[in-house]
């Protein structure tokens, strides 16, 4: 299978020009300024070169609605405006369920990825551009669209060529992929980016709660901070690889930041213009049962009915249909397609990945490198390689995702994001596959070891002693370090040993108490805190006097032996103060 993600394919150059002129016109009509977050407005925002160079998109670079926001402030209008599913002047109202989904996704991401700073208005802007807010809020109570929203099939005919990746499971098309749902995910992206946003146990791209949460996670990957303009540009461009798309989404983002209001489901307005409009344009996104390029329920143009907005010829009557240029029974010849870089990939090779080992909670110091090659062993650039962490593990890529997609560079090499070790120790498998082509995957093995310390030291030097049958006034506290840094979460054991040469637990002398007050001379399951500190419970002494040893050991081999003294209190001799009697 082949996929082209790295460039924007459109129907006709005129469409791009029109979109660019429209954006430029609105830029000129609105004075540049600073938004309430202190950043430039979209009129002044220039995407960074790095952003525009990124490969891939959530939508497969499918068409989108190009309507611009109005110039006036988005205040609720007392007028009723267009009816359900109608078209007309754009306004700021967002259907209630759709708006709730955006805000819920923002709340979830604020907890899951606080460093991303995702605003719900960004989801609203993308939802507006992708599907007109789920076709004006045509959703059920649970957030599922009343009818599926599908983009045109990505068959390379004016769009990217993405052959079927889901056997039609999401889009009903077993030949080519189509963008699906209110946030227009292509099936191959939904397969790893999908989320359950409404808690029903399913990940449905046709559900606005699921789709909005998935879009939020997608925009928050790669440790992007969306309060920074460069990262915001990168995130939006990763959704749809188009400068016009970026500018348009930024316009709607700024517009919604100024205010919006809730409208009933099904009463939102539908945009009227799309990026695939123009000569030779392919059908617009459709719902099953509707004719491509028409709104469900609208009359279908035919030989006995003039097209809407186009009066019949003067003199009345029905214009005679033009004869077909090709006889009906003549089979059409499919257009020839040029092989994409993905089509030429025969296999994946390791590109010098070093041994992958890290302690639990740490970032792996080495990264996975994979090279895409032809059958002759030639490197293939601009191919998307998907890295997937498989198996039962809590290890993720930096940013918390278990899947990352990276385009190969000019040397044919894709370098995965750094791995972040979880708390589960043992082997971890990362599988590299080619997006859009069925070739054998390449598995990489990584190892997560338990947290360790190489040094233990007491935090004070106070003497540890008490009288027989008493309790020690000072508790033992130690600090664990590894390579000089505090070692947090390190497992430790404390044992009152028999002697320096015998590490078995003593049967007399100082002891700890368990929850029931019983004598315990070995403590297990201890862990250092976030600062590497470990404070032991209070120690008690039986009636045995002498010097005793407490040994503390940690994972990684750090050991510390502490001396304890149990001795009777010294008593002073009586003073000779009596005088001889007279």
PDB file of C-alpha atoms in Angstrom, residues 97-254:
ATOM      1  CA  UNK A  97     -22.886  18.615  22.804  1.00  0.00           C
ATOM      2  CA  UNK A  98     -20.002  19.536  20.507  1.00  0.00           C
ATOM      3  CA  UNK A  99     -18.962  22.411  22.758  1.00  0.00           C
ATOM      4  CA  UNK A 100     -19.170  20.156  25.807  1.00  0.00           C
ATOM      5  CA  UNK A 101     -16.897  17.601  24.099  1.00  0.00           C
ATOM      6  CA  UNK A 102     -14.245  20.230  23.381  1.00  0.00           C
ATOM      7  CA  UNK A 103     -14.268  21.529  26.950  1.00  0.00           C
ATOM      8  CA  UNK A 104     -14.208  18.036  28.415  1.00  0.00           C
ATOM      9  CA  UNK A 105     -11.186  17.160  26.265  1.00  0.00           C
ATOM     10  CA  UNK A 106      -9.385  20.283  27.466  1.00  0.00           C
ATOM     11  CA  UNK A 107     -10.055  19.341  31.108  1.00  0.00           C
ATOM     12  CA  UNK A 108      -8.787  15.803  30.559  1.00  0.00           C
ATOM     13  CA  UNK A 109      -5.612  16.994  28.826  1.00  0.00           C
ATOM     14  CA  UNK A 110      -5.002  19.591  31.538  1.00  0.00           C
ATOM     15  CA  UNK A 111      -4.549  16.690  33.959  1.00  0.00           C
ATOM     16  CA  UNK A 112      -2.939  14.160  31.604  1.00  0.00           C
ATOM     17  CA  UNK A 113      -0.543  16.557  29.863  1.00  0.00           C
ATOM     18  CA  UNK A 114      -0.461  19.856  31.756  1.00  0.00           C
ATOM     19  CA  UNK A 115       2.612  21.047  29.863  1.00  0.00           C
ATOM     20  CA  UNK A 116       0.698  21.009  26.572  1.00  0.00           C
ATOM     21  CA  UNK A 117      -1.619  23.918  27.511  1.00  0.00           C
ATOM     22  CA  UNK A 118      -4.308  22.812  25.053  1.00  0.00           C
ATOM     23  CA  UNK A 119      -7.148  25.366  24.735  1.00  0.00           C
ATOM     24  CA  UNK A 120     -10.576  23.965  23.861  1.00  0.00           C
ATOM     25  CA  UNK A 121     -10.894  26.814  21.355  1.00  0.00           C
ATOM     26  CA  UNK A 122      -8.217  25.101  19.239  1.00  0.00           C
ATOM     27  CA  UNK A 123     -10.355  21.967  19.056  1.00  0.00           C
ATOM     28  CA  UNK A 124     -13.331  24.157  18.146  1.00  0.00           C
ATOM     29  CA  UNK A 125     -11.336  25.844  15.386  1.00  0.00           C
ATOM     30  CA  UNK A 126     -10.257  22.506  13.907  1.00  0.00           C
ATOM     31  CA  UNK A 127     -13.760  21.074  14.313  1.00  0.00           C
ATOM     32  CA  UNK A 128     -15.181  24.072  12.480  1.00  0.00           C
ATOM     33  CA  UNK A 129     -12.750  23.734   9.579  1.00  0.00           C
ATOM     34  CA  UNK A 130     -12.949  19.934   9.342  1.00  0.00           C
ATOM     35  CA  UNK A 131     -16.680  19.281   9.644  1.00  0.00           C
ATOM     36  CA  UNK A 132     -18.540  22.511  10.395  1.00  0.00           C
ATOM     37  CA  UNK A 133     -18.843  21.442  14.080  1.00  0.00           C
ATOM     38  CA  UNK A 134     -20.150  17.964  13.239  1.00  0.00           C
ATOM     39  CA  UNK A 135     -22.417  19.341  10.493  1.00  0.00           C
ATOM     40  CA  UNK A 136     -24.010  21.938  12.706  1.00  0.00           C
ATOM     41  CA  UNK A 137     -24.278  19.609  15.692  1.00  0.00           C
ATOM     42  CA  UNK A 138     -26.037  16.693  14.020  1.00  0.00           C
ATOM     43  CA  UNK A 139     -25.197  14.378  16.927  1.00  0.00           C
ATOM     44  CA  UNK A 140     -27.065  12.129  19.332  1.00  0.00           C
ATOM     45  CA  UNK A 141     -27.073  12.600  23.093  1.00  0.00           C
ATOM     46  CA  UNK A 142     -23.962  10.427  23.499  1.00  0.00           C
ATOM     47  CA  UNK A 143     -22.052  12.534  20.972  1.00  0.00           C
ATOM     48  CA  UNK A 144     -22.211  10.113  18.030  1.00  0.00           C
ATOM     49  CA  UNK A 145     -23.025  11.751  14.710  1.00  0.00           C
ATOM     50  CA  UNK A 146     -26.483  10.927  13.402  1.00  0.00           C
ATOM     51  CA  UNK A 147     -24.868   9.903  10.118  1.00  0.00           C
ATOM     52  CA  UNK A 148     -21.167   9.169   9.566  1.00  0.00           C
ATOM     53  CA  UNK A 149     -19.180  12.056   8.116  1.00  0.00           C
ATOM     54  CA  UNK A 150     -16.775  10.858   5.414  1.00  0.00           C
ATOM     55  CA  UNK A 151     -14.242  12.704   3.319  1.00  0.00           C
ATOM     56  CA  UNK A 152     -13.602  11.756  -0.313  1.00  0.00           C
ATOM     57  CA  UNK A 153     -11.688   8.565  -0.957  1.00  0.00           C
ATOM     58  CA  UNK A 154      -7.959   9.230  -1.041  1.00  0.00           C
ATOM     59  CA  UNK A 155      -7.301   7.533  -4.343  1.00  0.00           C
ATOM     60  CA  UNK A 156      -4.604   9.853  -5.677  1.00  0.00           C
ATOM     61  CA  UNK A 157      -7.074  11.520  -8.032  1.00  0.00           C
ATOM     62  CA  UNK A 158      -6.438  15.083  -6.878  1.00  0.00           C
ATOM     63  CA  UNK A 159      -5.785  13.994  -3.307  1.00  0.00           C
ATOM     64  CA  UNK A 160      -3.164  11.975  -1.482  1.00  0.00           C
ATOM     65  CA  UNK A 161      -3.044   8.303  -2.419  1.00  0.00           C
ATOM     66  CA  UNK A 162      -3.761   6.220   0.698  1.00  0.00           C
ATOM     67  CA  UNK A 163      -4.829   2.693  -0.023  1.00  0.00           C
ATOM     68  CA  UNK A 164      -7.083   0.930   2.460  1.00  0.00           C
ATOM     69  CA  UNK A 165      -5.536   0.344   5.886  1.00  0.00           C
ATOM     70  CA  UNK A 166      -8.553  -0.807   7.918  1.00  0.00           C
ATOM     71  CA  UNK A 167     -10.389  -3.168   5.548  1.00  0.00           C
ATOM     72  CA  UNK A 168     -13.205  -0.630   5.565  1.00  0.00           C
ATOM     73  CA  UNK A 169     -13.831  -0.954   9.315  1.00  0.00           C
ATOM     74  CA  UNK A 170     -14.109   2.811   9.904  1.00  0.00           C
ATOM     75  CA  UNK A 171     -14.878   4.282   6.490  1.00  0.00           C
ATOM     76  CA  UNK A 172     -16.689   1.396   4.779  1.00  0.00           C
ATOM     77  CA  UNK A 173     -14.158   1.531   1.931  1.00  0.00           C
ATOM     78  CA  UNK A 174     -11.939  -1.522   1.411  1.00  0.00           C
ATOM     79  CA  UNK A 175     -10.028   0.027  -1.508  1.00  0.00           C
ATOM     80  CA  UNK A 176      -8.924   3.439  -0.270  1.00  0.00           C
ATOM     81  CA  UNK A 177      -8.968   5.302   3.030  1.00  0.00           C
ATOM     82  CA  UNK A 178     -11.316   8.199   3.743  1.00  0.00           C
ATOM     83  CA  UNK A 179     -11.219  10.709   6.578  1.00  0.00           C
ATOM     84  CA  UNK A 180     -13.855   9.815   9.173  1.00  0.00           C
ATOM     85  CA  UNK A 181     -15.948  11.678  11.731  1.00  0.00           C
ATOM     86  CA  UNK A 182     -16.289  15.232  13.010  1.00  0.00           C
ATOM     87  CA  UNK A 183     -12.507  15.623  13.431  1.00  0.00           C
ATOM     88  CA  UNK A 184     -11.772  13.813  10.120  1.00  0.00           C
ATOM     89  CA  UNK A 185      -9.212  11.199  11.179  1.00  0.00           C
ATOM     90  CA  UNK A 186      -7.965   8.777   8.545  1.00  0.00           C
ATOM     91  CA  UNK A 187      -8.256   5.149   9.712  1.00  0.00           C
ATOM     92  CA  UNK A 188      -4.498   4.528   9.975  1.00  0.00           C
ATOM     93  CA  UNK A 189      -4.132   7.487  12.341  1.00  0.00           C
ATOM     94  CA  UNK A 190      -7.237   6.636  14.352  1.00  0.00           C
ATOM     95  CA  UNK A 191      -5.870   3.120  14.880  1.00  0.00           C
ATOM     96  CA  UNK A 192      -3.291   4.514  17.317  1.00  0.00           C
ATOM     97  CA  UNK A 193      -4.599   7.975  18.167  1.00  0.00           C
ATOM     98  CA  UNK A 194      -8.212   6.987  18.965  1.00  0.00           C
ATOM     99  CA  UNK A 195      -9.484   7.622  22.501  1.00  0.00           C
ATOM    100  CA  UNK A 196     -12.613   6.850  24.524  1.00  0.00           C
ATOM    101  CA  UNK A 197     -13.839  10.310  25.477  1.00  0.00           C
ATOM    102  CA  UNK A 198     -17.338   9.478  26.726  1.00  0.00           C
ATOM    103  CA  UNK A 199     -16.474   6.436  28.858  1.00  0.00           C
ATOM    104  CA  UNK A 200     -18.544   3.895  26.948  1.00  0.00           C
ATOM    105  CA  UNK A 201     -15.619   1.542  26.452  1.00  0.00           C
ATOM    106  CA  UNK A 202     -15.352   2.238  22.691  1.00  0.00           C
ATOM    107  CA  UNK A 203     -13.107   4.408  20.536  1.00  0.00           C
ATOM    108  CA  UNK A 204     -15.392   5.682  17.794  1.00  0.00           C
ATOM    109  CA  UNK A 205     -14.157   8.346  15.323  1.00  0.00           C
ATOM    110  CA  UNK A 206     -17.812   9.227  14.682  1.00  0.00           C
ATOM    111  CA  UNK A 207     -18.301  10.238  18.321  1.00  0.00           C
ATOM    112  CA  UNK A 208     -17.435  13.866  19.048  1.00  0.00           C
ATOM    113  CA  UNK A 209     -16.271  13.087  22.617  1.00  0.00           C
ATOM    114  CA  UNK A 210     -13.929  10.359  21.381  1.00  0.00           C
ATOM    115  CA  UNK A 211     -12.763  12.383  18.388  1.00  0.00           C
ATOM    116  CA  UNK A 212     -12.169  15.599  20.358  1.00  0.00           C
ATOM    117  CA  UNK A 213     -10.093  13.790  23.002  1.00  0.00           C
ATOM    118  CA  UNK A 214      -8.127  11.976  20.289  1.00  0.00           C
ATOM    119  CA  UNK A 215      -7.469  15.284  18.529  1.00  0.00           C
ATOM    120  CA  UNK A 216      -6.280  16.780  21.818  1.00  0.00           C
ATOM    121  CA  UNK A 217      -3.823  13.947  22.423  1.00  0.00           C
ATOM    122  CA  UNK A 218      -2.677  14.139  18.803  1.00  0.00           C
ATOM    123  CA  UNK A 219      -1.971  17.873  19.121  1.00  0.00           C
ATOM    124  CA  UNK A 220      -0.201  17.375  22.459  1.00  0.00           C
ATOM    125  CA  UNK A 221       2.302  14.742  21.340  1.00  0.00           C
ATOM    126  CA  UNK A 222       6.040  15.365  20.913  1.00  0.00           C
ATOM    127  CA  UNK A 223       6.070  17.407  24.155  1.00  0.00           C
ATOM    128  CA  UNK A 224       4.580  20.352  22.269  1.00  0.00           C
ATOM    129  CA  UNK A 225       3.575  23.355  24.373  1.00  0.00           C
ATOM    130  CA  UNK A 226       0.650  24.954  22.560  1.00  0.00           C
ATOM    131  CA  UNK A 227       1.107  28.232  24.424  1.00  0.00           C
ATOM    132  CA  UNK A 228       4.250  28.674  22.307  1.00  0.00           C
ATOM    133  CA  UNK A 229       3.583  29.821  18.746  1.00  0.00           C
ATOM    134  CA  UNK A 230       6.209  27.596  17.120  1.00  0.00           C
ATOM    135  CA  UNK A 231       4.812  24.461  18.775  1.00  0.00           C
ATOM    136  CA  UNK A 232       1.251  25.551  17.981  1.00  0.00           C
ATOM    137  CA  UNK A 233       2.214  25.921  14.315  1.00  0.00           C
ATOM    138  CA  UNK A 234       3.804  22.476  14.287  1.00  0.00           C
ATOM    139  CA  UNK A 235       0.775  20.868  15.910  1.00  0.00           C
ATOM    140  CA  UNK A 236      -1.726  22.429  13.488  1.00  0.00           C
ATOM    141  CA  UNK A 237       0.418  21.610  10.461  1.00  0.00           C
ATOM    142  CA  UNK A 238       0.685  18.031  11.664  1.00  0.00           C
ATOM    143  CA  UNK A 239      -3.114  17.852  11.484  1.00  0.00           C
ATOM    144  CA  UNK A 240      -3.208  18.965   7.853  1.00  0.00           C
ATOM    145  CA  UNK A 241      -0.048  19.790   5.923  1.00  0.00           C
ATOM    146  CA  UNK A 242      -1.069  23.128   4.431  1.00  0.00           C
ATOM    147  CA  UNK A 243      -0.098  26.731   5.121  1.00  0.00           C
ATOM    148  CA  UNK A 244      -3.604  27.862   4.126  1.00  0.00           C
ATOM    149  CA  UNK A 245      -5.017  25.370   6.630  1.00  0.00           C
ATOM    150  CA  UNK A 246      -2.738  26.695   9.386  1.00  0.00           C
ATOM    151  CA  UNK A 247      -3.743  30.303   8.709  1.00  0.00           C
ATOM    152  CA  UNK A 248      -7.429  29.399   8.620  1.00  0.00           C
ATOM    153  CA  UNK A 249      -7.362  27.444  11.893  1.00  0.00           C
ATOM    154  CA  UNK A 250      -5.486  30.310  13.555  1.00  0.00           C
ATOM    155  CA  UNK A 251      -8.218  32.700  12.401  1.00  0.00           C
ATOM    156  CA  UNK A 252     -10.924  30.580  13.984  1.00  0.00           C
ATOM    157  CA  UNK A 253      -8.845  30.051  17.131  1.00  0.00           C
ATOM    158  CA  UNK A 254      -8.484  33.806  17.628  1.00  0.00           C
TER     159      UNK A 254
END
